[in-house]
């Protein structure tokens, strides 16, 4: 018997994107290169040598893309601002032309009744700041706070919902640890320094936002908190789970939500760093009151104890590297969770999303939760009539939305869901080879074709109701 699951009135039904993945126009209106421009133009870094130079031309097609969102019944949209479009050298005054693009985008959204959520940093550090040391350099956190203030002053009158960082784990550990993301460095101690300076940037950035925004503004962070499961309940596997949970989660939510790093994280990584980059007062600066927490979820992480040096390098699911993104965890092995997988090779397991929501409901009581990313890459192709059928994505979304609904029924305060992604786009190291969009993009013509999942999601969003078999 099909069951009908209703969502609360006012629930946000959104889609998410990020600047470098969709905008293109990388040399227009004063924009300078970010670390992703440099990285993607470095031979061997992305599949097929793909870059975001053109992407899906959202910078020029944003009006049509917003119209598409309205057609799909979305009432929320999460996008990111390109730092190097707004503050090209990462310091000094803002460039008006860069800000104007986001002003026009936001006005278009508001005119169609779509609530904008603005992410300040989705991995695209201005190259000049990387040249000055990047995230392992403390100064970058202060630069971020200045940039946050500039954007807030320019857009705070029309944007209510703000996110400081997207998935700082990826910035720190894929960018500076395994090197599969920009800037492609492979130094475990630098990765931990980067993590701390991202935390500091979040705290100082939140203070800068509060100083510039009206009191009603909502400030949050989006974490890709991992659902880490042990292969067995043996003490060694449980210890592997504990270590990875700290490196994936506690390293960010500890200082952000509780004002402290987990004590065992510091001892587990003592051979890599002495953590002397944490200065007096830093933890208080990071620990800012937040209005909401954004959770990004795709798949769970399965770990066990392993002999030193065997498996850890393949742990992140974002690309292969000989270098581990998990500093000091060479004795942890990573396993494929059994079950059906998406095109990313990520196992489909909605129970992980439920578990994640319930964990943060307990850990951060009183904090509104938003699922700021969730979705699937599928092998989508138009059929003879030019339509794109993606039943696997519909099943993925259905399962995960049902998990959200179950958490709501158990008392979790989830206020919205943002499907990743609105459009097929530049999937980082995988270039254009992975399609996450609810809307198909023909990269030759830039034509947009809503997939069957987009129509399905639109119906769910309009009704505020999910029908499950
Ligand atoms: C997340 C990123 C997003 C996209 C999805 C698939 O880690 O935030 O940009 O790449 O994964």
XYZ file of C-alpha atoms and ligand atoms in Angstrom:
480
model
C 0.000 0.000 0.000
C 1.510 3.350 -0.945
C 1.912 5.573 2.077
C 1.646 9.330 2.030
C 4.139 11.285 4.148
C 3.430 14.957 4.704
C 6.100 17.510 5.523
C 5.573 20.504 7.825
C 4.139 23.702 6.350
C 6.971 26.087 5.510
C 9.435 23.266 4.808
C 12.020 24.459 2.294
C 12.243 22.450 -0.912
C 15.439 23.544 -2.548
C 18.279 22.706 -4.847
C 21.950 23.548 -4.383
C 24.837 24.555 -6.638
C 28.234 26.210 -6.239
C 29.923 29.033 -8.130
C 32.867 27.298 -9.767
C 30.769 24.296 -10.737
C 28.200 26.267 -12.750
C 29.104 29.891 -13.450
C 31.797 29.815 -16.143
C 32.741 33.360 -17.249
C 35.957 32.956 -15.313
C 37.695 35.948 -16.859
C 34.752 38.362 -16.860
C 34.011 41.500 -14.863
C 37.269 41.536 -12.968
C 37.289 37.948 -11.706
C 40.760 36.501 -11.107
C 41.777 32.824 -10.875
C 40.882 30.760 -7.852
C 42.735 27.634 -6.778
C 40.246 25.607 -8.830
C 41.130 27.495 -12.018
C 44.801 26.778 -11.436
C 44.229 23.171 -10.411
C 41.870 22.261 -13.239
C 44.265 23.789 -15.771
C 47.120 21.659 -14.423
C 47.508 18.559 -16.606
C 46.356 15.328 -15.003
C 44.313 16.884 -12.211
C 40.780 16.441 -13.603
C 39.155 13.774 -15.746
C 39.633 14.734 -19.401
C 41.419 17.942 -18.364
C 37.987 19.485 -17.783
C 37.854 22.980 -16.283
C 35.159 25.363 -15.051
C 36.007 27.949 -17.739
C 32.600 27.616 -19.358
C 30.804 25.211 -17.007
C 27.056 25.616 -17.625
C 27.285 29.363 -18.320
C 25.092 30.166 -15.350
C 26.744 33.596 -15.088
C 24.947 34.524 -18.296
C 21.959 32.201 -18.079
C 20.997 32.803 -14.460
C 17.627 34.349 -15.384
C 16.569 31.260 -17.312
C 17.915 29.032 -14.557
C 15.864 30.850 -11.929
C 12.818 30.558 -14.190
C 13.486 26.828 -14.359
C 13.589 26.644 -10.551
C 10.242 28.416 -10.389
C 8.781 25.990 -12.944
C 9.986 23.172 -10.727
C 8.146 24.572 -7.733
C 11.283 25.165 -5.646
C 10.904 27.616 -2.786
C 14.603 27.693 -1.862
C 17.942 27.818 -3.653
C 21.445 27.457 -2.232
C 24.280 28.978 -4.268
C 27.805 30.109 -3.494
C 29.626 33.355 -4.118
C 32.921 33.274 -5.976
C 35.382 35.028 -3.681
C 37.667 35.980 -6.570
C 34.762 37.620 -8.394
C 33.984 39.841 -5.423
C 37.452 40.432 -3.989
C 39.860 39.331 -6.732
C 43.091 39.430 -4.758
C 41.515 38.190 -1.547
C 42.042 41.548 0.130
C 40.904 45.153 -0.193
C 37.646 46.649 -1.407
C 34.938 44.711 -3.214
C 34.477 44.811 -6.978
C 30.997 46.190 -7.684
C 30.514 44.281 -10.941
C 31.102 41.029 -9.122
C 28.660 41.895 -6.365
C 26.129 43.113 -8.919
C 25.872 39.653 -10.443
C 24.816 38.178 -7.114
C 22.491 41.107 -6.472
C 20.724 40.455 -9.769
C 20.567 36.730 -9.082
C 19.075 37.274 -5.627
C 16.525 39.790 -6.926
C 15.449 37.320 -9.573
C 15.023 34.617 -6.918
C 13.062 36.878 -4.579
C 10.802 38.032 -7.403
C 9.823 34.404 -7.913
C 9.317 33.611 -4.255
C 12.476 31.504 -3.941
C 14.449 31.946 -0.708
C 18.159 32.375 -1.375
C 20.743 30.710 0.838
C 24.180 32.152 0.233
C 27.306 30.092 0.854
C 30.385 32.278 1.166
C 33.020 29.634 0.524
C 32.573 26.549 -1.613
C 36.269 25.668 -2.101
C 37.379 28.405 -4.538
C 40.087 30.332 -2.682
C 41.546 33.268 -4.655
C 44.859 32.024 -6.049
C 46.711 34.995 -4.552
C 45.755 33.810 -1.086
C 47.013 30.314 -1.862
C 50.266 31.841 -3.088
C 50.501 33.590 0.278
C 50.154 30.239 2.097
C 46.532 29.173 1.587
C 44.491 27.658 4.406
C 47.548 26.384 6.305
C 48.367 30.090 6.821
C 46.545 31.778 9.692
C 46.170 35.023 7.757
C 43.681 33.353 5.384
C 41.121 33.171 8.212
C 41.319 36.957 8.661
C 41.035 37.458 4.907
C 37.867 35.335 4.930
C 36.309 37.412 7.700
C 36.947 40.586 5.715
C 35.402 39.040 2.603
C 32.378 37.822 4.627
C 31.807 41.368 5.875
C 31.966 42.813 2.353
C 29.399 40.372 0.998
C 27.140 40.857 4.007
C 27.210 44.635 3.609
C 26.330 44.347 -0.060
C 23.643 41.662 0.116
C 22.466 41.632 3.716
C 19.416 43.686 2.853
C 18.057 40.894 0.655
C 19.666 37.609 1.747
C 18.378 36.220 5.026
C 20.118 32.842 5.101
C 23.930 32.608 5.208
C 26.395 29.721 5.247
C 30.036 30.429 6.055
C 31.817 27.343 4.693
C 30.835 24.361 2.627
C 32.387 21.085 3.781
C 35.602 22.345 5.371
C 36.701 18.693 5.596
C 37.097 18.592 1.824
C 38.941 21.932 1.736
C 41.418 20.787 4.379
C 41.902 17.093 3.757
C 41.284 16.685 0.024
C 42.985 20.013 -0.740
C 46.064 19.664 1.479
C 46.087 15.965 2.508
C 45.283 13.599 -0.363
C 45.654 16.389 -2.917
C 42.760 15.258 -5.129
C 41.212 18.714 -4.799
C 42.729 22.159 -5.267
C 45.343 23.242 -4.413
C 46.558 19.625 -4.612
C 49.033 19.631 -1.732
C 49.843 16.408 0.126
C 51.089 17.366 3.567
C 49.225 15.888 6.553
C 50.435 18.543 9.005
C 49.375 21.308 6.601
C 45.963 19.641 6.283
C 45.432 19.825 10.062
C 46.596 23.452 10.140
C 44.162 24.142 7.293
C 41.336 22.533 9.278
C 42.031 24.809 12.242
C 42.232 27.932 10.100
C 38.971 26.984 8.375
C 37.410 26.708 11.828
C 38.844 30.094 12.731
C 37.566 31.529 9.442
C 34.103 30.216 10.275
C 34.198 31.873 13.705
C 35.647 35.200 12.582
C 33.417 35.137 9.492
C 30.338 34.560 11.654
C 31.310 37.572 13.793
C 31.758 39.701 10.660
C 28.365 38.556 9.368
C 26.651 39.358 12.661
C 28.212 42.832 12.655
C 26.917 43.607 9.157
C 23.600 41.738 8.980
C 20.202 42.552 10.432
C 19.423 40.635 13.631
C 16.908 38.399 11.851
C 19.596 36.896 9.573
C 20.285 33.175 9.898
C 23.930 32.064 10.035
C 24.985 28.441 9.562
C 27.774 26.197 8.303
C 27.463 23.183 5.998
C 29.396 20.132 7.156
C 29.801 16.864 5.300
C 29.598 15.065 8.609
C 30.400 11.445 7.990
C 28.322 8.564 9.215
C 31.223 6.349 10.256
C 30.406 2.723 10.927
C 32.735 -0.019 12.200
C 33.116 -3.237 10.195
C 32.703 -5.218 13.411
C 32.210 -4.508 17.085
C 35.754 -5.620 17.912
C 37.629 -3.103 20.067
C 40.135 -2.448 17.250
C 37.412 -1.700 14.697
C 35.545 0.434 17.202
C 38.735 2.375 17.799
C 39.185 2.891 14.043
C 35.635 4.251 13.966
C 36.371 6.617 16.823
C 39.501 7.993 15.142
C 37.836 8.607 11.794
C 34.752 10.092 13.421
C 37.016 12.638 15.123
C 38.881 13.481 11.924
C 35.694 13.755 9.893
C 33.335 15.300 12.416
C 34.687 16.200 15.839
C 37.482 18.284 14.345
C 34.814 20.704 13.054
C 31.747 20.345 15.220
C 33.893 20.160 18.387
C 35.239 23.721 18.169
C 32.227 25.139 16.308
C 29.483 23.762 18.550
C 31.273 23.043 21.841
C 34.343 25.288 21.790
C 36.934 22.485 22.003
C 38.755 19.913 19.905
C 38.152 16.324 21.046
C 41.045 15.530 23.418
C 41.684 12.164 21.754
C 41.966 13.830 18.318
C 44.957 15.764 19.610
C 46.658 12.669 20.988
C 45.805 10.508 17.925
C 47.524 13.026 15.642
C 50.413 13.951 17.969
C 52.960 12.346 15.628
C 51.792 14.614 12.800
C 51.554 17.946 14.615
C 51.729 19.459 18.089
C 48.711 21.704 17.336
C 50.691 24.802 18.370
C 48.874 26.665 15.597
C 45.882 26.850 17.970
C 46.423 30.187 19.706
C 44.931 31.423 22.953
C 41.456 32.705 22.292
C 41.000 30.815 19.017
C 38.504 28.318 20.382
C 36.326 31.062 21.816
C 36.460 32.806 18.430
C 35.413 29.637 16.595
C 32.623 28.878 19.055
C 29.971 31.334 17.853
C 26.247 30.927 18.417
C 24.683 29.632 15.197
C 21.094 29.678 14.013
C 21.230 26.475 12.042
C 23.432 23.594 10.967
C 23.668 22.408 7.365
C 24.249 18.702 6.817
C 25.475 17.318 3.491
C 25.023 13.577 3.107
C 25.638 11.096 0.292
C 26.812 7.731 1.672
C 28.103 6.170 4.899
C 31.769 5.376 5.652
C 32.745 1.847 6.720
C 36.040 1.353 8.552
C 38.108 -1.264 10.331
C 41.547 -1.589 11.851
C 44.232 -2.457 9.298
C 47.928 -3.084 9.230
C 49.882 0.175 8.901
C 49.907 1.732 5.431
C 47.460 -0.487 3.566
C 44.193 1.135 2.633
C 43.746 4.622 3.948
C 44.625 6.414 0.706
C 41.450 5.261 -1.029
C 39.268 6.567 1.699
C 37.604 9.690 0.462
C 35.524 8.664 -2.542
C 36.398 11.897 -4.335
C 39.320 10.574 -6.392
C 42.327 8.306 -6.106
C 45.563 9.352 -4.441
C 48.521 7.607 -2.851
C 48.233 10.098 -0.027
C 45.719 9.671 2.741
C 43.220 12.401 3.537
C 43.163 11.090 7.144
C 46.310 12.312 8.965
C 47.718 9.836 11.434
C 45.213 7.102 10.511
C 47.369 4.865 8.339
C 46.212 1.943 10.456
C 42.579 2.368 9.466
C 41.144 0.505 6.469
C 38.153 1.719 4.475
C 35.574 -0.634 2.983
C 32.784 -0.458 0.481
C 29.393 -0.591 2.187
C 27.430 -3.395 0.521
C 24.487 -2.506 -1.702
C 23.585 -0.661 -4.863
C 25.870 2.219 -5.798
C 25.572 5.451 -7.735
C 27.883 6.447 -10.595
C 30.309 7.857 -8.009
C 30.629 4.359 -6.570
C 28.910 5.616 -3.430
C 26.582 3.060 -1.800
C 22.969 4.153 -1.524
C 21.964 4.036 2.144
C 19.268 6.404 3.394
C 19.583 5.006 6.933
C 22.810 7.017 7.141
C 20.932 10.267 6.630
C 18.462 9.388 9.358
C 21.312 8.475 11.699
C 23.116 11.732 10.942
C 20.068 13.880 11.605
C 19.320 12.113 14.871
C 22.949 12.445 15.978
C 22.994 16.198 15.482
C 19.534 16.574 16.998
C 21.023 15.135 20.175
C 24.401 16.820 19.878
C 23.148 20.282 18.990
C 19.754 20.560 20.650
C 17.918 23.740 19.758
C 19.755 24.173 16.464
C 17.592 24.044 13.327
C 18.873 21.511 10.820
C 18.892 21.793 7.033
C 19.948 19.093 4.616
C 22.051 21.412 2.458
C 23.108 18.688 -0.011
C 21.906 15.220 -0.932
C 21.691 13.571 -4.308
C 23.046 11.019 -6.754
C 25.166 10.856 -9.904
C 23.549 8.693 -12.574
C 24.453 7.742 -16.117
C 21.850 10.057 -17.654
C 21.316 10.255 -21.404
C 18.491 11.748 -23.461
C 16.332 9.165 -25.249
C 15.207 9.356 -28.884
C 12.553 11.922 -27.961
C 15.121 14.004 -26.087
C 13.748 13.104 -22.667
C 15.943 12.029 -19.766
C 14.610 9.273 -17.525
C 16.434 8.766 -14.249
C 14.484 6.305 -12.109
C 17.563 5.539 -9.998
C 17.756 9.189 -8.906
C 14.040 9.248 -8.109
C 14.481 6.145 -5.951
C 17.497 7.752 -4.244
C 15.615 10.963 -3.488
C 12.526 9.101 -2.366
C 14.516 6.968 0.064
C 16.407 9.921 1.494
C 13.367 12.160 1.816
C 11.589 9.326 3.612
C 14.580 9.198 5.996
C 14.218 12.942 6.635
C 10.516 12.479 7.269
C 11.219 9.653 9.713
C 13.616 11.916 11.616
C 10.964 14.657 11.687
C 8.467 12.187 13.137
C 11.020 11.357 15.834
C 11.263 15.007 16.791
C 14.207 16.289 14.736
C 13.965 19.946 13.770
C 14.714 19.678 10.029
C 13.541 22.796 8.219
C 14.546 22.156 4.628
C 16.141 19.940 2.007
C 18.382 21.019 -0.876
C 18.832 18.521 -3.632
C 22.354 18.353 -5.079
C 22.200 19.554 -7.718
C 19.913 21.777 -9.733
C 21.940 21.275 -12.927
C 24.526 18.834 -14.205
C 27.841 20.579 -13.593
C 31.621 20.454 -13.112
C 32.083 17.698 -10.561
C 35.551 18.755 -9.346
C 38.254 16.152 -10.097
C 35.689 14.184 -12.130
C 35.064 17.100 -14.464
C 31.856 16.740 -16.471
C 31.940 12.934 -16.327
C 29.468 12.720 -13.417
C 25.965 14.086 -13.674
C 24.246 15.078 -10.406
C 21.605 17.418 -11.854
C 17.843 17.155 -11.622
C 18.150 19.094 -14.864
C 20.232 17.626 -17.683
C 22.665 19.952 -19.449
C 23.779 19.339 -23.019
C 27.324 20.671 -22.741
C 27.537 21.329 -26.508
C 24.483 23.588 -26.703
C 23.938 24.438 -23.021
C 20.318 23.309 -23.450
C 18.625 22.418 -20.156
C 16.301 19.376 -20.038
C 14.534 18.663 -16.737
C 14.977 14.938 -16.033
C 12.065 12.838 -14.811
C 13.456 13.284 -11.279
C 13.000 17.057 -11.629
C 9.319 16.590 -12.454
C 8.988 14.087 -9.631
C 10.686 16.437 -7.141
C 8.534 19.348 -8.319
C 5.390 17.361 -7.560
C 6.669 16.478 -4.078
C 7.682 20.090 -3.400
C 4.339 21.481 -4.583
C 2.312 19.037 -2.511
C 4.662 19.051 0.502
C 4.016 15.357 0.511
C 5.978 12.249 -0.369
C 4.267 9.085 -1.536
C 6.272 5.933 -0.857
C 5.504 2.375 -1.927
C 29.925 17.609 -2.184
C 30.233 19.001 -2.700
C 29.485 19.370 -3.950
C 29.404 18.206 -4.901
C 28.863 16.990 -4.206
C 28.674 15.797 -5.105
O 31.000 17.128 -1.450
O 29.964 19.963 -1.707
O 30.101 20.494 -4.532
O 30.637 17.965 -5.460
O 29.717 16.638 -3.157
